[in-house]
């Protein structure tokens, strides 16, 4: 069917006007405050998941540090991201096959800089003792599906520190494994638990997740105002991760996320410097 040029012009003009209005509405939307979360500690300034990186995060004024825990061969909670030690130490082997004594012999700093030679892989107990109460701790459970005792041990360890005065509000636990997060919540309902998501969100799952999770840590590519609005209707806080560009900070602020995890320095328009670290 033939459509005249005169008919097309008003349509295209309407589309252009709509796009301009949408862009202005987005740009003029107020920037929302958020919690700054240093992933693996201040890993832009120090080797990831080390006491040096965690201390730097405290010095820089972060709200939380995020770090990972795995289970050693002899049943200790070890702070490390990878399943093996090769990338971030001078050793080789899987954490599950190494004892704490063997793990503590490894140099976890020289790969980053000679300034951090002989930096060691910390244990969760060491991190809690030094930083518990000084800064919020966001703990990710790794491989809990293969080592189910990890969840119970983590719960017992955190409860002990709460009994010694650490406020539950300064602790959060997350995992990609939904069943283990559900188990952790059942064991430790006083500590906020959350689900890590890197696949498109299924709104139908919100109601189920809300029974045992209070926050969602989501790949920022999956986030929209609609998704965040619906998630917050179910009581979830939203943390976004892999933020690496200046403009992405403002995108996340305008979307209304509760926490931002990133590896970039960000200068807010009011002049407040937020240094957020993420690998």
PDB file of C-alpha atoms in Angstrom:
ATOM      1  CA  UNK A   1       0.000   0.000   0.000  1.00  0.00           C
ATOM      2  CA  UNK A   2       1.346   3.435  -0.947  1.00  0.00           C
ATOM      3  CA  UNK A   3       1.930   5.912   1.896  1.00  0.00           C
ATOM      4  CA  UNK A   4       2.479   9.554   1.037  1.00  0.00           C
ATOM      5  CA  UNK A   5       5.546  11.465   2.175  1.00  0.00           C
ATOM      6  CA  UNK A   6       3.245  13.915   3.916  1.00  0.00           C
ATOM      7  CA  UNK A   7       1.893  11.093   6.091  1.00  0.00           C
ATOM      8  CA  UNK A   8       5.394   9.892   7.028  1.00  0.00           C
ATOM      9  CA  UNK A   9       6.683  13.298   8.162  1.00  0.00           C
ATOM     10  CA  UNK A  10       4.350  13.735  11.174  1.00  0.00           C
ATOM     11  CA  UNK A  11       5.169  10.180  12.285  1.00  0.00           C
ATOM     12  CA  UNK A  12       8.935  10.683  12.163  1.00  0.00           C
ATOM     13  CA  UNK A  13       8.585  14.087  13.823  1.00  0.00           C
ATOM     14  CA  UNK A  14       6.613  12.475  16.661  1.00  0.00           C
ATOM     15  CA  UNK A  15       9.305   9.821  17.113  1.00  0.00           C
ATOM     16  CA  UNK A  16      12.058  12.454  17.243  1.00  0.00           C
ATOM     17  CA  UNK A  17      10.125  14.548  19.768  1.00  0.00           C
ATOM     18  CA  UNK A  18       9.502  11.452  21.915  1.00  0.00           C
ATOM     19  CA  UNK A  19      13.207  10.554  21.846  1.00  0.00           C
ATOM     20  CA  UNK A  20      14.217  14.096  22.830  1.00  0.00           C
ATOM     21  CA  UNK A  21      11.715  14.160  25.702  1.00  0.00           C
ATOM     22  CA  UNK A  22      12.879  10.722  26.892  1.00  0.00           C
ATOM     23  CA  UNK A  23      16.542  11.776  26.822  1.00  0.00           C
ATOM     24  CA  UNK A  24      15.847  15.003  28.682  1.00  0.00           C
ATOM     25  CA  UNK A  25      13.780  13.144  31.261  1.00  0.00           C
ATOM     26  CA  UNK A  26      16.644  10.691  31.791  1.00  0.00           C
ATOM     27  CA  UNK A  27      19.364  13.345  31.947  1.00  0.00           C
ATOM     28  CA  UNK A  28      17.407  15.546  34.354  1.00  0.00           C
ATOM     29  CA  UNK A  29      16.435  12.660  36.640  1.00  0.00           C
ATOM     30  CA  UNK A  30      18.102  13.212  40.027  1.00  0.00           C
ATOM     31  CA  UNK A  31      21.128  11.102  40.908  1.00  0.00           C
ATOM     32  CA  UNK A  32      20.284   8.747  43.757  1.00  0.00           C
ATOM     33  CA  UNK A  33      22.728   7.996  46.600  1.00  0.00           C
ATOM     34  CA  UNK A  34      24.222   4.513  46.785  1.00  0.00           C
ATOM     35  CA  UNK A  35      26.509   2.383  48.931  1.00  0.00           C
ATOM     36  CA  UNK A  36      30.081   2.056  47.660  1.00  0.00           C
ATOM     37  CA  UNK A  37      31.294  -1.551  47.541  1.00  0.00           C
ATOM     38  CA  UNK A  38      34.953  -2.411  46.935  1.00  0.00           C
ATOM     39  CA  UNK A  39      35.049  -5.753  45.169  1.00  0.00           C
ATOM     40  CA  UNK A  40      37.875  -7.922  46.485  1.00  0.00           C
ATOM     41  CA  UNK A  41      38.961  -4.911  48.505  1.00  0.00           C
ATOM     42  CA  UNK A  42      40.521  -1.830  46.939  1.00  0.00           C
ATOM     43  CA  UNK A  43      42.018  -3.986  44.197  1.00  0.00           C
ATOM     44  CA  UNK A  44      42.998  -1.022  42.030  1.00  0.00           C
ATOM     45  CA  UNK A  45      45.556  -0.090  44.695  1.00  0.00           C
ATOM     46  CA  UNK A  46      46.511  -3.455  46.201  1.00  0.00           C
ATOM     47  CA  UNK A  47      46.352  -7.167  45.310  1.00  0.00           C
ATOM     48  CA  UNK A  48      42.794  -8.456  45.391  1.00  0.00           C
ATOM     49  CA  UNK A  49      41.375 -10.288  48.404  1.00  0.00           C
ATOM     50  CA  UNK A  50      44.294  -9.421  50.680  1.00  0.00           C
ATOM     51  CA  UNK A  51      44.473  -7.599  53.997  1.00  0.00           C
ATOM     52  CA  UNK A  52      46.286  -4.758  52.208  1.00  0.00           C
ATOM     53  CA  UNK A  53      43.390  -4.333  49.771  1.00  0.00           C
ATOM     54  CA  UNK A  54      40.848  -4.418  52.597  1.00  0.00           C
ATOM     55  CA  UNK A  55      42.748  -1.829  54.634  1.00  0.00           C
ATOM     56  CA  UNK A  56      42.948   0.432  51.594  1.00  0.00           C
ATOM     57  CA  UNK A  57      39.167   0.175  51.195  1.00  0.00           C
ATOM     58  CA  UNK A  58      38.756   1.291  54.810  1.00  0.00           C
ATOM     59  CA  UNK A  59      41.173   4.177  54.262  1.00  0.00           C
ATOM     60  CA  UNK A  60      39.262   5.302  51.170  1.00  0.00           C
ATOM     61  CA  UNK A  61      35.962   5.338  53.026  1.00  0.00           C
ATOM     62  CA  UNK A  62      34.061   2.542  51.339  1.00  0.00           C
ATOM     63  CA  UNK A  63      30.789   1.378  52.857  1.00  0.00           C
ATOM     64  CA  UNK A  64      31.500  -2.313  52.176  1.00  0.00           C
ATOM     65  CA  UNK A  65      34.212  -4.601  50.927  1.00  0.00           C
ATOM     66  CA  UNK A  66      33.205  -7.601  48.865  1.00  0.00           C
ATOM     67  CA  UNK A  67      35.286 -10.772  48.997  1.00  0.00           C
ATOM     68  CA  UNK A  68      35.049 -14.484  48.305  1.00  0.00           C
ATOM     69  CA  UNK A  69      35.426 -17.512  50.558  1.00  0.00           C
ATOM     70  CA  UNK A  70      36.349 -21.093  49.725  1.00  0.00           C
ATOM     71  CA  UNK A  71      36.986 -24.148  51.853  1.00  0.00           C
ATOM     72  CA  UNK A  72      40.505 -25.503  52.304  1.00  0.00           C
ATOM     73  CA  UNK A  73      41.409 -29.183  52.447  1.00  0.00           C
ATOM     74  CA  UNK A  74      41.477 -29.062  56.250  1.00  0.00           C
ATOM     75  CA  UNK A  75      38.150 -27.266  56.567  1.00  0.00           C
ATOM     76  CA  UNK A  76      39.026 -23.576  56.946  1.00  0.00           C
ATOM     77  CA  UNK A  77      37.336 -20.656  55.210  1.00  0.00           C
ATOM     78  CA  UNK A  78      39.910 -19.056  52.912  1.00  0.00           C
ATOM     79  CA  UNK A  79      39.493 -15.654  51.248  1.00  0.00           C
ATOM     80  CA  UNK A  80      40.206 -16.101  47.542  1.00  0.00           C
ATOM     81  CA  UNK A  81      38.224 -15.759  44.338  1.00  0.00           C
ATOM     82  CA  UNK A  82      39.590 -18.475  42.047  1.00  0.00           C
ATOM     83  CA  UNK A  83      39.307 -22.190  42.674  1.00  0.00           C
ATOM     84  CA  UNK A  84      43.083 -22.494  42.188  1.00  0.00           C
ATOM     85  CA  UNK A  85      45.929 -20.291  43.395  1.00  0.00           C
ATOM     86  CA  UNK A  86      47.890 -19.903  40.165  1.00  0.00           C
ATOM     87  CA  UNK A  87      46.605 -16.506  39.007  1.00  0.00           C
ATOM     88  CA  UNK A  88      47.082 -14.584  42.266  1.00  0.00           C
ATOM     89  CA  UNK A  89      50.006 -16.352  43.976  1.00  0.00           C
ATOM     90  CA  UNK A  90      53.386 -17.891  43.238  1.00  0.00           C
ATOM     91  CA  UNK A  91      51.984 -21.392  43.771  1.00  0.00           C
ATOM     92  CA  UNK A  92      49.833 -23.969  42.043  1.00  0.00           C
ATOM     93  CA  UNK A  93      46.947 -26.174  43.053  1.00  0.00           C
ATOM     94  CA  UNK A  94      43.311 -25.994  44.091  1.00  0.00           C
ATOM     95  CA  UNK A  95      42.247 -24.501  47.404  1.00  0.00           C
ATOM     96  CA  UNK A  96      40.219 -27.632  48.163  1.00  0.00           C
ATOM     97  CA  UNK A  97      43.421 -29.708  47.871  1.00  0.00           C
ATOM     98  CA  UNK A  98      45.631 -27.450  50.020  1.00  0.00           C
ATOM     99  CA  UNK A  99      45.868 -27.131  53.785  1.00  0.00           C
ATOM    100  CA  UNK A 100      45.948 -23.749  55.492  1.00  0.00           C
ATOM    101  CA  UNK A 101      49.623 -24.289  56.284  1.00  0.00           C
ATOM    102  CA  UNK A 102      50.355 -24.793  52.579  1.00  0.00           C
ATOM    103  CA  UNK A 103      48.165 -21.833  51.581  1.00  0.00           C
ATOM    104  CA  UNK A 104      49.890 -19.510  54.054  1.00  0.00           C
ATOM    105  CA  UNK A 105      53.263 -20.230  52.463  1.00  0.00           C
ATOM    106  CA  UNK A 106      52.158 -18.640  49.183  1.00  0.00           C
ATOM    107  CA  UNK A 107      53.047 -15.110  48.106  1.00  0.00           C
ATOM    108  CA  UNK A 108      49.764 -13.426  47.122  1.00  0.00           C
ATOM    109  CA  UNK A 109      51.167  -9.951  46.427  1.00  0.00           C
ATOM    110  CA  UNK A 110      54.196 -10.043  44.133  1.00  0.00           C
ATOM    111  CA  UNK A 111      52.084 -10.679  41.020  1.00  0.00           C
ATOM    112  CA  UNK A 112      50.556  -7.238  41.588  1.00  0.00           C
ATOM    113  CA  UNK A 113      53.629  -5.276  42.677  1.00  0.00           C
ATOM    114  CA  UNK A 114      56.910  -5.826  44.478  1.00  0.00           C
ATOM    115  CA  UNK A 115      55.556  -3.443  47.114  1.00  0.00           C
ATOM    116  CA  UNK A 116      53.267  -6.268  48.245  1.00  0.00           C
ATOM    117  CA  UNK A 117      55.801  -9.096  48.245  1.00  0.00           C
ATOM    118  CA  UNK A 118      54.894 -11.771  50.799  1.00  0.00           C
ATOM    119  CA  UNK A 119      51.305 -10.583  51.182  1.00  0.00           C
ATOM    120  CA  UNK A 120      49.394 -13.683  52.263  1.00  0.00           C
ATOM    121  CA  UNK A 121      46.012 -15.178  51.461  1.00  0.00           C
ATOM    122  CA  UNK A 122      43.855 -14.346  54.498  1.00  0.00           C
ATOM    123  CA  UNK A 123      41.438 -16.554  56.363  1.00  0.00           C
ATOM    124  CA  UNK A 124      37.900 -15.346  56.995  1.00  0.00           C
ATOM    125  CA  UNK A 125      38.594 -15.352  60.735  1.00  0.00           C
ATOM    126  CA  UNK A 126      41.486 -12.923  60.202  1.00  0.00           C
ATOM    127  CA  UNK A 127      39.335 -10.565  58.121  1.00  0.00           C
ATOM    128  CA  UNK A 128      36.541 -10.621  60.690  1.00  0.00           C
ATOM    129  CA  UNK A 129      38.939  -9.985  63.535  1.00  0.00           C
ATOM    130  CA  UNK A 130      40.631  -7.017  61.868  1.00  0.00           C
ATOM    131  CA  UNK A 131      37.779  -5.437  59.918  1.00  0.00           C
ATOM    132  CA  UNK A 132      34.576  -6.604  61.558  1.00  0.00           C
ATOM    133  CA  UNK A 133      32.781  -3.484  62.740  1.00  0.00           C
ATOM    134  CA  UNK A 134      35.148  -1.129  60.860  1.00  0.00           C
ATOM    135  CA  UNK A 135      33.520  -1.581  57.461  1.00  0.00           C
ATOM    136  CA  UNK A 136      30.647  -3.590  56.017  1.00  0.00           C
ATOM    137  CA  UNK A 137      31.525  -7.078  54.771  1.00  0.00           C
ATOM    138  CA  UNK A 138      29.820  -8.572  51.714  1.00  0.00           C
ATOM    139  CA  UNK A 139      30.863 -12.220  51.556  1.00  0.00           C
ATOM    140  CA  UNK A 140      30.400 -14.405  48.487  1.00  0.00           C
ATOM    141  CA  UNK A 141      30.230 -18.173  48.988  1.00  0.00           C
ATOM    142  CA  UNK A 142      32.184 -20.021  46.295  1.00  0.00           C
ATOM    143  CA  UNK A 143      31.655 -23.685  45.308  1.00  0.00           C
ATOM    144  CA  UNK A 144      29.192 -24.228  48.136  1.00  0.00           C
ATOM    145  CA  UNK A 145      27.341 -26.709  45.920  1.00  0.00           C
ATOM    146  CA  UNK A 146      30.464 -28.913  45.850  1.00  0.00           C
ATOM    147  CA  UNK A 147      31.345 -28.328  49.498  1.00  0.00           C
ATOM    148  CA  UNK A 148      27.987 -28.061  51.283  1.00  0.00           C
ATOM    149  CA  UNK A 149      29.703 -27.859  54.683  1.00  0.00           C
ATOM    150  CA  UNK A 150      30.934 -24.392  53.681  1.00  0.00           C
ATOM    151  CA  UNK A 151      27.509 -22.820  54.248  1.00  0.00           C
ATOM    152  CA  UNK A 152      27.142 -24.215  57.761  1.00  0.00           C
ATOM    153  CA  UNK A 153      30.709 -23.278  58.697  1.00  0.00           C
ATOM    154  CA  UNK A 154      30.221 -19.732  57.411  1.00  0.00           C
ATOM    155  CA  UNK A 155      27.003 -19.393  59.382  1.00  0.00           C
ATOM    156  CA  UNK A 156      28.628 -20.652  62.592  1.00  0.00           C
ATOM    157  CA  UNK A 157      31.630 -18.356  62.136  1.00  0.00           C
ATOM    158  CA  UNK A 158      29.538 -15.226  61.557  1.00  0.00           C
ATOM    159  CA  UNK A 159      27.217 -16.004  64.462  1.00  0.00           C
ATOM    160  CA  UNK A 160      30.252 -16.257  66.744  1.00  0.00           C
ATOM    161  CA  UNK A 161      31.374 -12.778  65.728  1.00  0.00           C
ATOM    162  CA  UNK A 162      27.877 -11.369  66.166  1.00  0.00           C
ATOM    163  CA  UNK A 163      27.882 -12.802  69.684  1.00  0.00           C
ATOM    164  CA  UNK A 164      31.158 -10.929  70.223  1.00  0.00           C
ATOM    165  CA  UNK A 165      29.630  -7.599  69.246  1.00  0.00           C
ATOM    166  CA  UNK A 166      29.755  -7.331  65.445  1.00  0.00           C
ATOM    167  CA  UNK A 167      26.445  -5.861  64.246  1.00  0.00           C
ATOM    168  CA  UNK A 168      24.470  -8.127  61.880  1.00  0.00           C
ATOM    169  CA  UNK A 169      23.677  -5.079  59.722  1.00  0.00           C
ATOM    170  CA  UNK A 170      27.369  -4.839  58.761  1.00  0.00           C
ATOM    171  CA  UNK A 171      27.368  -8.369  57.311  1.00  0.00           C
ATOM    172  CA  UNK A 172      25.900  -9.645  54.045  1.00  0.00           C
ATOM    173  CA  UNK A 173      26.277 -13.017  52.332  1.00  0.00           C
ATOM    174  CA  UNK A 174      25.655 -13.745  48.656  1.00  0.00           C
ATOM    175  CA  UNK A 175      26.022 -16.555  46.144  1.00  0.00           C
ATOM    176  CA  UNK A 176      25.014 -17.630  42.663  1.00  0.00           C
ATOM    177  CA  UNK A 177      23.768 -20.847  44.269  1.00  0.00           C
ATOM    178  CA  UNK A 178      20.149 -20.231  45.224  1.00  0.00           C
ATOM    179  CA  UNK A 179      19.770 -23.405  47.282  1.00  0.00           C
ATOM    180  CA  UNK A 180      22.800 -22.564  49.421  1.00  0.00           C
ATOM    181  CA  UNK A 181      21.568 -19.003  50.011  1.00  0.00           C
ATOM    182  CA  UNK A 182      18.234 -20.443  51.088  1.00  0.00           C
ATOM    183  CA  UNK A 183      20.090 -22.784  53.442  1.00  0.00           C
ATOM    184  CA  UNK A 184      22.200 -19.925  54.813  1.00  0.00           C
ATOM    185  CA  UNK A 185      19.092 -17.850  55.495  1.00  0.00           C
ATOM    186  CA  UNK A 186      17.488 -20.741  57.358  1.00  0.00           C
ATOM    187  CA  UNK A 187      20.617 -21.084  59.491  1.00  0.00           C
ATOM    188  CA  UNK A 188      21.214 -17.357  60.001  1.00  0.00           C
ATOM    189  CA  UNK A 189      18.080 -15.255  59.411  1.00  0.00           C
ATOM    190  CA  UNK A 190      19.580 -12.236  61.205  1.00  0.00           C
ATOM    191  CA  UNK A 191      22.202 -11.747  58.448  1.00  0.00           C
ATOM    192  CA  UNK A 192      21.140 -10.281  55.117  1.00  0.00           C
ATOM    193  CA  UNK A 193      21.487 -12.786  52.273  1.00  0.00           C
ATOM    194  CA  UNK A 194      21.393 -12.188  48.534  1.00  0.00           C
ATOM    195  CA  UNK A 195      21.467 -13.822  45.135  1.00  0.00           C
ATOM    196  CA  UNK A 196      24.025 -13.074  42.416  1.00  0.00           C
ATOM    197  CA  UNK A 197      22.470 -12.865  38.952  1.00  0.00           C
ATOM    198  CA  UNK A 198      24.112 -12.756  35.533  1.00  0.00           C
ATOM    199  CA  UNK A 199      21.179 -13.974  33.444  1.00  0.00           C
ATOM    200  CA  UNK A 200      17.942 -12.165  32.557  1.00  0.00           C
ATOM    201  CA  UNK A 201      15.695 -11.724  35.570  1.00  0.00           C
ATOM    202  CA  UNK A 202      12.530 -13.767  35.786  1.00  0.00           C
ATOM    203  CA  UNK A 203       9.949 -11.621  37.526  1.00  0.00           C
ATOM    204  CA  UNK A 204       8.027 -14.760  38.486  1.00  0.00           C
ATOM    205  CA  UNK A 205      10.953 -15.704  40.757  1.00  0.00           C
ATOM    206  CA  UNK A 206      10.826 -12.494  42.821  1.00  0.00           C
ATOM    207  CA  UNK A 207       8.177 -13.759  45.186  1.00  0.00           C
ATOM    208  CA  UNK A 208      10.054 -17.021  45.779  1.00  0.00           C
ATOM    209  CA  UNK A 209      13.415 -15.311  46.286  1.00  0.00           C
ATOM    210  CA  UNK A 210      11.968 -12.760  48.692  1.00  0.00           C
ATOM    211  CA  UNK A 211      11.287 -15.538  51.204  1.00  0.00           C
ATOM    212  CA  UNK A 212      15.009 -15.982  51.881  1.00  0.00           C
ATOM    213  CA  UNK A 213      16.912 -13.147  50.138  1.00  0.00           C
ATOM    214  CA  UNK A 214      16.849  -9.427  50.894  1.00  0.00           C
ATOM    215  CA  UNK A 215      19.055  -8.203  48.043  1.00  0.00           C
ATOM    216  CA  UNK A 216      19.996  -9.062  44.476  1.00  0.00           C
ATOM    217  CA  UNK A 217      23.483  -8.466  43.029  1.00  0.00           C
ATOM    218  CA  UNK A 218      22.860  -8.051  39.326  1.00  0.00           C
ATOM    219  CA  UNK A 219      25.015  -7.615  36.231  1.00  0.00           C
ATOM    220  CA  UNK A 220      24.284  -4.012  35.265  1.00  0.00           C
ATOM    221  CA  UNK A 221      23.438  -4.980  31.672  1.00  0.00           C
ATOM    222  CA  UNK A 222      20.306  -6.682  32.999  1.00  0.00           C
ATOM    223  CA  UNK A 223      19.001  -3.690  34.915  1.00  0.00           C
ATOM    224  CA  UNK A 224      16.218  -1.299  33.955  1.00  0.00           C
ATOM    225  CA  UNK A 225      13.941   1.023  35.896  1.00  0.00           C
ATOM    226  CA  UNK A 226      11.081  -1.429  35.389  1.00  0.00           C
ATOM    227  CA  UNK A 227      13.047  -4.395  36.765  1.00  0.00           C
ATOM    228  CA  UNK A 228      14.345  -2.401  39.731  1.00  0.00           C
ATOM    229  CA  UNK A 229      10.883  -1.024  40.495  1.00  0.00           C
ATOM    230  CA  UNK A 230       9.381  -4.501  40.488  1.00  0.00           C
ATOM    231  CA  UNK A 231      12.240  -5.932  42.569  1.00  0.00           C
ATOM    232  CA  UNK A 232      11.847  -3.193  45.176  1.00  0.00           C
ATOM    233  CA  UNK A 233       8.125  -3.902  45.394  1.00  0.00           C
ATOM    234  CA  UNK A 234       9.160  -7.289  46.768  1.00  0.00           C
ATOM    235  CA  UNK A 235      11.514  -5.631  49.245  1.00  0.00           C
ATOM    236  CA  UNK A 236      14.837  -6.261  47.479  1.00  0.00           C
ATOM    237  CA  UNK A 237      17.823  -3.946  47.530  1.00  0.00           C
ATOM    238  CA  UNK A 238      19.684  -3.948  44.203  1.00  0.00           C
ATOM    239  CA  UNK A 239      23.481  -3.975  43.824  1.00  0.00           C
ATOM    240  CA  UNK A 240      24.948  -3.540  40.343  1.00  0.00           C
ATOM    241  CA  UNK A 241      28.310  -4.899  39.279  1.00  0.00           C
ATOM    242  CA  UNK A 242      30.924  -4.555  36.532  1.00  0.00           C
ATOM    243  CA  UNK A 243      30.650  -0.764  36.450  1.00  0.00           C
ATOM    244  CA  UNK A 244      33.761   0.484  34.680  1.00  0.00           C
ATOM    245  CA  UNK A 245      32.942   3.794  32.992  1.00  0.00           C
ATOM    246  CA  UNK A 246      32.108   7.205  34.412  1.00  0.00           C
ATOM    247  CA  UNK A 247      28.773   7.437  32.615  1.00  0.00           C
ATOM    248  CA  UNK A 248      27.747   4.030  33.987  1.00  0.00           C
ATOM    249  CA  UNK A 249      27.819   5.369  37.541  1.00  0.00           C
ATOM    250  CA  UNK A 250      25.242   7.982  36.649  1.00  0.00           C
ATOM    251  CA  UNK A 251      23.189   5.405  34.774  1.00  0.00           C
ATOM    252  CA  UNK A 252      23.039   3.248  37.881  1.00  0.00           C
ATOM    253  CA  UNK A 253      22.251   6.232  40.105  1.00  0.00           C
ATOM    254  CA  UNK A 254      19.378   7.284  37.856  1.00  0.00           C
ATOM    255  CA  UNK A 255      18.054   3.736  37.834  1.00  0.00           C
ATOM    256  CA  UNK A 256      18.008   3.859  41.635  1.00  0.00           C
ATOM    257  CA  UNK A 257      20.307   0.985  42.612  1.00  0.00           C
ATOM    258  CA  UNK A 258      21.204   0.671  46.300  1.00  0.00           C
ATOM    259  CA  UNK A 259      24.845  -0.286  45.822  1.00  0.00           C
ATOM    260  CA  UNK A 260      27.484   0.048  43.093  1.00  0.00           C
ATOM    261  CA  UNK A 261      30.454  -2.286  42.656  1.00  0.00           C
ATOM    262  CA  UNK A 262      33.117  -0.968  40.289  1.00  0.00           C
ATOM    263  CA  UNK A 263      36.792  -0.452  39.521  1.00  0.00           C
ATOM    264  CA  UNK A 264      36.695   3.223  38.528  1.00  0.00           C
ATOM    265  CA  UNK A 265      37.167   6.490  40.371  1.00  0.00           C
ATOM    266  CA  UNK A 266      34.003   8.521  40.123  1.00  0.00           C
ATOM    267  CA  UNK A 267      33.694  12.256  40.698  1.00  0.00           C
ATOM    268  CA  UNK A 268      30.137  13.143  41.617  1.00  0.00           C
ATOM    269  CA  UNK A 269      28.731  16.418  40.406  1.00  0.00           C
ATOM    270  CA  UNK A 270      28.809  17.781  43.947  1.00  0.00           C
ATOM    271  CA  UNK A 271      32.557  17.149  44.126  1.00  0.00           C
ATOM    272  CA  UNK A 272      32.493  14.094  46.398  1.00  0.00           C
ATOM    273  CA  UNK A 273      35.092  11.562  45.281  1.00  0.00           C
ATOM    274  CA  UNK A 274      33.998   7.939  45.366  1.00  0.00           C
ATOM    275  CA  UNK A 275      36.718   5.431  44.575  1.00  0.00           C
ATOM    276  CA  UNK A 276      35.004   2.138  43.797  1.00  0.00           C
ATOM    277  CA  UNK A 277      36.951  -0.997  43.007  1.00  0.00           C
ATOM    278  CA  UNK A 278      35.972  -4.087  41.019  1.00  0.00           C
ATOM    279  CA  UNK A 279      37.996  -6.579  39.018  1.00  0.00           C
TER     280      UNK A 279
END
